[in-house]
Coordinates of C-alpha atoms in Angstrom, one line a residue:
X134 CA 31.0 -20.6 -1.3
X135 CA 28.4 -20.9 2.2
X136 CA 26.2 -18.4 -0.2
X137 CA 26.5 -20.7 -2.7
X138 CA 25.2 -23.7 -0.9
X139 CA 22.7 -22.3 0.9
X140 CA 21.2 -21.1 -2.3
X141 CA 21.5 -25.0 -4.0
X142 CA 20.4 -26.2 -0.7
X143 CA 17.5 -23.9 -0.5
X144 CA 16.1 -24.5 -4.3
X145 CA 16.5 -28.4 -3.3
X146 CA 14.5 -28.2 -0.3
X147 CA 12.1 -25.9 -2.1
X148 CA 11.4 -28.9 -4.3
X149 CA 11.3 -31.4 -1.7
X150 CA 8.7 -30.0 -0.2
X151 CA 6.6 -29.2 -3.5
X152 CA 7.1 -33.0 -4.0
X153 CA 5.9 -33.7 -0.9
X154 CA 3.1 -31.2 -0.3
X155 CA -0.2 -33.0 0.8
X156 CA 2.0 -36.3 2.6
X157 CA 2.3 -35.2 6.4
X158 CA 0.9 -37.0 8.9
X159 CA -1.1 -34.9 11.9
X160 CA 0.4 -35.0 14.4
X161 CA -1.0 -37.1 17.6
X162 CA -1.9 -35.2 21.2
X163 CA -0.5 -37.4 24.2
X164 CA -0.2 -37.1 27.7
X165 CA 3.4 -37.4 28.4
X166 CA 4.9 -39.5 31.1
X167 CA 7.3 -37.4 32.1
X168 CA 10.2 -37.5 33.9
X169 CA 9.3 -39.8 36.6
X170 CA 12.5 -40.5 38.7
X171 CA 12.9 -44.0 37.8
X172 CA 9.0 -44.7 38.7
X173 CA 6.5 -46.7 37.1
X174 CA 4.2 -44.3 35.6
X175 CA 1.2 -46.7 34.4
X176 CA 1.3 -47.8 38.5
X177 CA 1.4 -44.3 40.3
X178 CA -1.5 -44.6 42.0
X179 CA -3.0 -42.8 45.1
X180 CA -3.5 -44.5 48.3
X181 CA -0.9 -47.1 46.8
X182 CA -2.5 -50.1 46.7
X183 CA -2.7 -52.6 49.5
X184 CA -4.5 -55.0 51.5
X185 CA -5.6 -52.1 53.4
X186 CA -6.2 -49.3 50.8
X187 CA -8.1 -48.9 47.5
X188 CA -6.6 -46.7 45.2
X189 CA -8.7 -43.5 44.2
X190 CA -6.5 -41.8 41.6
X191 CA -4.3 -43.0 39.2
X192 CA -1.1 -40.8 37.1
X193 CA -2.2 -40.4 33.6
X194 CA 0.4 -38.3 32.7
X195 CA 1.0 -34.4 32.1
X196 CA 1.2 -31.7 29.7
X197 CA 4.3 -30.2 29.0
X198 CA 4.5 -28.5 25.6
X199 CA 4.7 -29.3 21.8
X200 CA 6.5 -32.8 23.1
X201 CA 2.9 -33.4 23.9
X202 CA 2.6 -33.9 20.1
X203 CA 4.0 -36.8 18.1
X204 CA 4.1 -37.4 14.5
X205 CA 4.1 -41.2 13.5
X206 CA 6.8 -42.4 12.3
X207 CA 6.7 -42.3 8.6
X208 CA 8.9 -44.5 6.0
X209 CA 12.5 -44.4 6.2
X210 CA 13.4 -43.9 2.6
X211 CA 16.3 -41.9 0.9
X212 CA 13.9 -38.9 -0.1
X213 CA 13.0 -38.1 3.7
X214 CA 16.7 -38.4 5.0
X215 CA 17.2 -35.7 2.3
X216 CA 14.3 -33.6 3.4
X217 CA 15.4 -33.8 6.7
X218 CA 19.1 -33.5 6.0
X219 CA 18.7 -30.0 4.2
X220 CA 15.5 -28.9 6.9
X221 CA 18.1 -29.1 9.6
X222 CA 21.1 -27.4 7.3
X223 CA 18.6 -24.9 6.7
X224 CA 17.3 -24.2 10.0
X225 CA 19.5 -25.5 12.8
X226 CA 18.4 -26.9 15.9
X227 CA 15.3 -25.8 17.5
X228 CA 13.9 -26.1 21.0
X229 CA 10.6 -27.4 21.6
X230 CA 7.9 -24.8 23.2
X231 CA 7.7 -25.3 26.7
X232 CA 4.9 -24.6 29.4
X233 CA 7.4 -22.3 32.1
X234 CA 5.1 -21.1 34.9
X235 CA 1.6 -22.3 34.1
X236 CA -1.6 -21.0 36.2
X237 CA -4.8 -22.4 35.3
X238 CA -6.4 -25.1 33.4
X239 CA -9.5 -25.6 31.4
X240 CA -10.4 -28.7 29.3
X241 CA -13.1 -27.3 26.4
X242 CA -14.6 -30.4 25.5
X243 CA -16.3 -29.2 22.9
X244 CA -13.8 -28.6 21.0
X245 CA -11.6 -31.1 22.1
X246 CA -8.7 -28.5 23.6
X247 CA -7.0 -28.0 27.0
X248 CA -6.0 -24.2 27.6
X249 CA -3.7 -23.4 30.4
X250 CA -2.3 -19.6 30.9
X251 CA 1.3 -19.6 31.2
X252 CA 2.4 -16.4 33.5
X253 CA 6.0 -16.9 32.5
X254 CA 5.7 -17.2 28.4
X255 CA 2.8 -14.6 29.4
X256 CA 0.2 -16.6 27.0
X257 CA -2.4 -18.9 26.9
X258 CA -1.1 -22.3 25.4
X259 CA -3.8 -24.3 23.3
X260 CA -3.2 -28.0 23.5
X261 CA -5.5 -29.1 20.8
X262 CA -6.3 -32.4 20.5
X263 CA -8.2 -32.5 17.1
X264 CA -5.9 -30.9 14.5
X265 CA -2.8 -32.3 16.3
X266 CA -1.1 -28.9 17.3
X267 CA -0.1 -26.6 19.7
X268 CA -0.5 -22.9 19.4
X269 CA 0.1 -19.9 21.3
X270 CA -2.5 -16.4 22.2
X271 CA -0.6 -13.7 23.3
X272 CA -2.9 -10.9 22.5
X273 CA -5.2 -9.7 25.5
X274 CA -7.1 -6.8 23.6
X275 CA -6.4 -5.0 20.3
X276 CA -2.4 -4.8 20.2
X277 CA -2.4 -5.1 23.8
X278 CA -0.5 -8.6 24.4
X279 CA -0.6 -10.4 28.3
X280 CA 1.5 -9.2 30.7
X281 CA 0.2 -11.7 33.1
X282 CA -2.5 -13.9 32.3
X283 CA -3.9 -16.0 35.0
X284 CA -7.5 -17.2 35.3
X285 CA -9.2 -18.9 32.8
X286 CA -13.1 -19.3 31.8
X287 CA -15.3 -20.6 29.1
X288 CA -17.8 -19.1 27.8
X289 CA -20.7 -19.3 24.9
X290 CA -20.1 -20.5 21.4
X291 CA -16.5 -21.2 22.1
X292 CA -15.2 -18.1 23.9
X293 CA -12.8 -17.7 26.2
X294 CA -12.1 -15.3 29.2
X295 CA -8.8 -14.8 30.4
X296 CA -8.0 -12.2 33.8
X297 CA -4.6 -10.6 34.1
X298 CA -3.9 -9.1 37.2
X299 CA -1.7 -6.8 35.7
X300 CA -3.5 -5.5 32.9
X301 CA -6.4 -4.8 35.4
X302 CA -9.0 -6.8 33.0
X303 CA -10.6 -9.7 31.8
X304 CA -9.8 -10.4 28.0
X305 CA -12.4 -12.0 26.1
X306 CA -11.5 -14.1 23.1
X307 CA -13.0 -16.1 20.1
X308 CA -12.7 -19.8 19.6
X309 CA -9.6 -18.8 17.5
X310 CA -7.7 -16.4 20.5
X311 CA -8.8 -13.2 18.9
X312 CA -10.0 -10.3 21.0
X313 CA -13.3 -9.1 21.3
X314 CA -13.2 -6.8 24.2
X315 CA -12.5 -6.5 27.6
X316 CA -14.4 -6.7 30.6
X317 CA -14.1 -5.1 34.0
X318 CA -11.7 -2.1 33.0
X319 CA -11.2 0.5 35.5
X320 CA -13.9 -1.5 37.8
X321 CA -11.4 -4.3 38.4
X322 CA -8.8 -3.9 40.7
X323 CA -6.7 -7.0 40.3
X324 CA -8.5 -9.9 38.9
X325 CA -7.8 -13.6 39.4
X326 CA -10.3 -16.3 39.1
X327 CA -12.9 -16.6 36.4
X328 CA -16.1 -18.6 35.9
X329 CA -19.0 -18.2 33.7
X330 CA -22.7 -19.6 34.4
X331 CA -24.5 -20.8 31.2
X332 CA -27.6 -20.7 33.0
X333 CA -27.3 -17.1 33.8
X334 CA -25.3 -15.9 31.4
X335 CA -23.3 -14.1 33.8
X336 CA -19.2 -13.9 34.1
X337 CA -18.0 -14.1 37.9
X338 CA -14.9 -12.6 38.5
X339 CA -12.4 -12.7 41.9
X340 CA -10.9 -9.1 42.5
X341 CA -8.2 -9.8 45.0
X342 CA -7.0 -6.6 45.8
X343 CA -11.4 -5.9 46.4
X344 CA -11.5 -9.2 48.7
X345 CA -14.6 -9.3 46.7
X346 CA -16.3 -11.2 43.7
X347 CA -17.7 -9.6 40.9
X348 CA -20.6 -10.0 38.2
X349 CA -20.5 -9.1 34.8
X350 CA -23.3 -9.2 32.4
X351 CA -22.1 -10.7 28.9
X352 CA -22.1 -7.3 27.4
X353 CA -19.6 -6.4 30.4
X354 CA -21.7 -4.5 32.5
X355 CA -21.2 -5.0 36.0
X356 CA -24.4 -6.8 37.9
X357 CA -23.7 -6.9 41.3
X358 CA -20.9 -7.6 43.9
X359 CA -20.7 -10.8 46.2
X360 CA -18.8 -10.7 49.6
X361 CA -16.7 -8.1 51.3
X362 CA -13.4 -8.0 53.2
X363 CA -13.6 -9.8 56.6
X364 CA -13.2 -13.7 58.0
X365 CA -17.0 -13.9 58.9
X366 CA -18.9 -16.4 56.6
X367 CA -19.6 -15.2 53.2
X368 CA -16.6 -12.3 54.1
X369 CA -13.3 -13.1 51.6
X370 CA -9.7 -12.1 52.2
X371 CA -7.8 -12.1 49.2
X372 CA -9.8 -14.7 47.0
X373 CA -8.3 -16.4 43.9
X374 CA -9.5 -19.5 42.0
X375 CA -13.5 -19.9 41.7
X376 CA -14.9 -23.0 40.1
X377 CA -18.9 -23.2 39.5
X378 CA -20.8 -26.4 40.6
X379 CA -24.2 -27.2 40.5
X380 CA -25.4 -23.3 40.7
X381 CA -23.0 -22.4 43.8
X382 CA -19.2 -20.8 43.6
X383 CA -16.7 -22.6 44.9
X384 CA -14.1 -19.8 46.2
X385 CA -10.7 -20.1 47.0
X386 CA -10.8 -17.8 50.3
X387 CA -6.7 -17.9 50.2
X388 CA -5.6 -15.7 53.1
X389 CA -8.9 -16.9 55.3
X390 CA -7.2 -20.2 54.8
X391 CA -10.3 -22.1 53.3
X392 CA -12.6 -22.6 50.1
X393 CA -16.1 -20.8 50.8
X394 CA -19.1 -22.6 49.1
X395 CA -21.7 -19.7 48.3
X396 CA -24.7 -19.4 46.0
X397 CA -24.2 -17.8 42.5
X398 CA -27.3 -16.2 42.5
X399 CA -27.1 -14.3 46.0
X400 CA -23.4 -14.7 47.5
X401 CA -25.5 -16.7 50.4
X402 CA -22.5 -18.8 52.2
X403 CA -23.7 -22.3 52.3
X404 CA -20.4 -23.8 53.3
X405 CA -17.0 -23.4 54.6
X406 CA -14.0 -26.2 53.3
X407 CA -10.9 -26.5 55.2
X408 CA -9.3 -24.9 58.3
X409 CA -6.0 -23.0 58.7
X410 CA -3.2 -25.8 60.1
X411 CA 0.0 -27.6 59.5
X412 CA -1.7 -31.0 59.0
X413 CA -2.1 -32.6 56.5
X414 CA -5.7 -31.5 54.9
X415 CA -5.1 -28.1 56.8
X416 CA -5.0 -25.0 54.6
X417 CA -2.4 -22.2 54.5
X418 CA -2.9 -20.9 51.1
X419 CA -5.2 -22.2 49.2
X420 CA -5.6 -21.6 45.5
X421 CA -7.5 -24.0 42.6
X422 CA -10.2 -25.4 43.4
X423 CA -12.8 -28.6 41.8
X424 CA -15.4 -30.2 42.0
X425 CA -15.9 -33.8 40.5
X426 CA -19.1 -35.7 39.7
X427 CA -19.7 -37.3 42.8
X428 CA -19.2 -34.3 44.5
X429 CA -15.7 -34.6 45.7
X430 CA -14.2 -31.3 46.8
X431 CA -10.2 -30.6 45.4
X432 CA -8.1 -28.0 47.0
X433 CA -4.7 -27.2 45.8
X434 CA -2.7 -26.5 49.4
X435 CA 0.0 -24.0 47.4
X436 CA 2.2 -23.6 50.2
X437 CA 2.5 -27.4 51.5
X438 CA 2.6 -28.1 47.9
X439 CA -0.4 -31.0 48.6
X440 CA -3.9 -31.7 46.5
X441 CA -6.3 -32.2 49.4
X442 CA -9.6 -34.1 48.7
X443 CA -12.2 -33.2 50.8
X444 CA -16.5 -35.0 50.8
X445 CA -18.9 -32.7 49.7
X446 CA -19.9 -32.3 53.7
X447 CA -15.8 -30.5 54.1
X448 CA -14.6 -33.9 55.7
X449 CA -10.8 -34.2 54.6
X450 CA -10.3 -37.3 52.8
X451 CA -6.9 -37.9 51.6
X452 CA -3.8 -35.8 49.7
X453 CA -3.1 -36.9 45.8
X454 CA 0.5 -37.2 46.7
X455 CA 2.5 -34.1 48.2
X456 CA 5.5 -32.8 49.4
X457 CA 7.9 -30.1 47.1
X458 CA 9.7 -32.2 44.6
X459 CA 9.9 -33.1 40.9
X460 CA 8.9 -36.7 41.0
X461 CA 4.9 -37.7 40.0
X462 CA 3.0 -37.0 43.2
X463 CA 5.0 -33.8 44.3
X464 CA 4.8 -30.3 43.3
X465 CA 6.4 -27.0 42.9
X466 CA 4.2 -24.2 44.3
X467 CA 1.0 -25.3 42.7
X468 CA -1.8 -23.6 41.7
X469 CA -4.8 -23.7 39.5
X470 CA -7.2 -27.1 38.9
X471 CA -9.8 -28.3 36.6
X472 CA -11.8 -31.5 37.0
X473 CA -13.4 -32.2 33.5
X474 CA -16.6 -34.2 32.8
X475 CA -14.7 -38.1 33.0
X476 CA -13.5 -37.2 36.5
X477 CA -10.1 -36.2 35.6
X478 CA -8.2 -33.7 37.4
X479 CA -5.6 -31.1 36.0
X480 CA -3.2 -29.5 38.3
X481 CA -1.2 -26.6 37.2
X482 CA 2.0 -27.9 38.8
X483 CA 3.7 -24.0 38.4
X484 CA 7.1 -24.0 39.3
X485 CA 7.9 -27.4 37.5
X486 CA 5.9 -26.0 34.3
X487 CA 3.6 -28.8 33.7
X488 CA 0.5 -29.5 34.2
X489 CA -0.1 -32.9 36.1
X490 CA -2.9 -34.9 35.3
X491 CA -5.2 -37.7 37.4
X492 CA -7.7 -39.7 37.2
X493 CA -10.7 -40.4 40.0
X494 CA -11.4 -43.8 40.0
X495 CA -14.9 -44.0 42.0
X496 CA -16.2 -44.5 44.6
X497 CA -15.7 -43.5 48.1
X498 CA -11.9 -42.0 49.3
X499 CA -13.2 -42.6 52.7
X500 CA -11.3 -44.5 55.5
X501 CA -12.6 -47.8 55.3

């Protein structure tokens, strides 16, 4: 008899949806608010304001998954309870997919998408705005899928490089997540950070393990080496996250405890960021790393679980929130960041798998 109805249930649904083929709605992106403890979210703002303080950034919201998504609500009538009656008898409950240990961010404006790598789901989730979905690239190379994929670049005509640690390699994909190659194999000894230059056509690439950064033509030929092991200037222990600014890399030095400003084009240090400390605006290990349009420096403080805002001369300016927690404002062993072009920031928030987001208001963060 369950055969039975399955089958009746199956041919009815089967014309349901030839009846309705063509009526869907797309489905809307949003940033979701979250679970914010009870707070405010449209009044999370950072200082809080006062008669003493401005407020800098404001809570937007985060991304979270396929919640991020909603379909509008469409007419109530007796035909849709049906459809959705039988769609569930059919199908049974299913859970939503879930961001569980994101990395890194990228916003491709372009093409209207945000990309984080997700080391848990070990895959690169595509939030795309435009069509109103959310879609999944496990495949690294060929058959290959990630084991591990961490830093995330963007390249020409809508490419996309992804590093994984464990697979030794930088995968480079199409606009659509399909794999054209590899780049760094065997060279590589555990890549991290990724960032291309447009100008130069040239694919920078952190190698941990090395304590060194290193260049790859497009064609993945490798073009030179920038830095060595040591806690001089321009020396790197252990760097992670880059982020390109302006022609100069912005490098997450992590176990030097600082971000090291040096030129693209010849590894020349031209800054240091940040000093090892258990302040506030001291580093321990830092990890992403960005740059906004009036040239504020972001450091994500992974240990202290803080985002640190620095001035473009390395003057600490104030923490976006911090402290380990689950409300809006703390974090969960953070790690890679993205500022986009309208000044908002994305923080991979990893261990509470989300991705927060902010947005700079202007102006000065400056004690007044």
């Amino acid at each position: 008899m369950r055969n039975l109805t399955n089958i009746l249930a199956a041919s009815c649904l089967a014309g349901l949806l030839a009846g309705c083929a063509g009526t869907a709605e797309k489905a809307v992106f949003q940033l979701s608010a979250g679970n914010d403890a009870g707070q405010d979210a449209s009044r999370i703002m950072f200082p809080p304001p006062s008669e003493e303080e401005i407020p800098r950034y404001v809570y937007i919201g985060q991304l979270v998954g396929e919640t991020n998504f909603v379909v509008p609500e469409q007419k109530r009538d007796t035909l849709g309870g049906v459809f959705r009656w039988l769609a569930g008898l059919l199908s049974g409950p299913s859970r939503p997919t879930v961001l569980q240990r994101p990395q890194a961010v990228v916003v491709d404006e372009a093409n209207d998408r945000i990309l984080v790598s997700d080391i848990s789901r070990q895959a690169v989730f595509v939030f795309d705005e435009l069509e109103g979905s959310l879609s999944l690239w496990e495949k690294a190379a060929g058959q290959q899928n990630f084991v591990a994929p961490l830093g995330l670049a963007l390249g020409e005509n809508g490419e996309v490089y992804v590093s994984d640690p464990e697979l030794g390699y930088v995968a480079r994909l199409d606009r659509g997540g399909n794999t054209l190659g590899t780049i760094g194999k065997d060279i590589l000894q555990r890549p991290t950070g990724v960032a291309y230059d447009p100008v130069l056509h040239r694919l920078y690439v952190s190698d941990t393990r090395a304590s060194d950064i290193k260049i790859f033509e497009q064609d993945g030929t490798l073009a030179g080496t920038l830095g060595e092991h040591g806690e001089q200037s321009g020396e790197l222990n252990r760097p992670t996250f880059l982020v390109l600014h302006n022609g100069a890399l912005y490098v997450s030095d992590t176990m030097n405890a600082r971000i090291q400003v040096i030129s693209a084009e010849t590894g020349a240090p031209i800054a240091s960021i940040g000093e090892r400390g258990q302040n506030i605006g001291n580093l321990v290990r830092p990890k992403g790393v960005g740059v906004d349009s009036e040239d504020n420096v972001y450091a994500v403080e992974s240990y202290h679980d803080h985002l640190l805002v620095y001035n473009s001369q390395g003057n600490f300016l104030m923490p976006i929130g911090g402290g380990t927690g689950q409300q809006i404002g703390q974090y969960y062993l953070p790690s890679g960041l993205w500022v986009d072009s309208r000044n908002r920031i994305f923080l991979a928030d990893t261990f509470n798998g989300r991705v927060v987001v902010f947005q700079f208001l202007g102006g000065s963060a400056e004690n007044e």
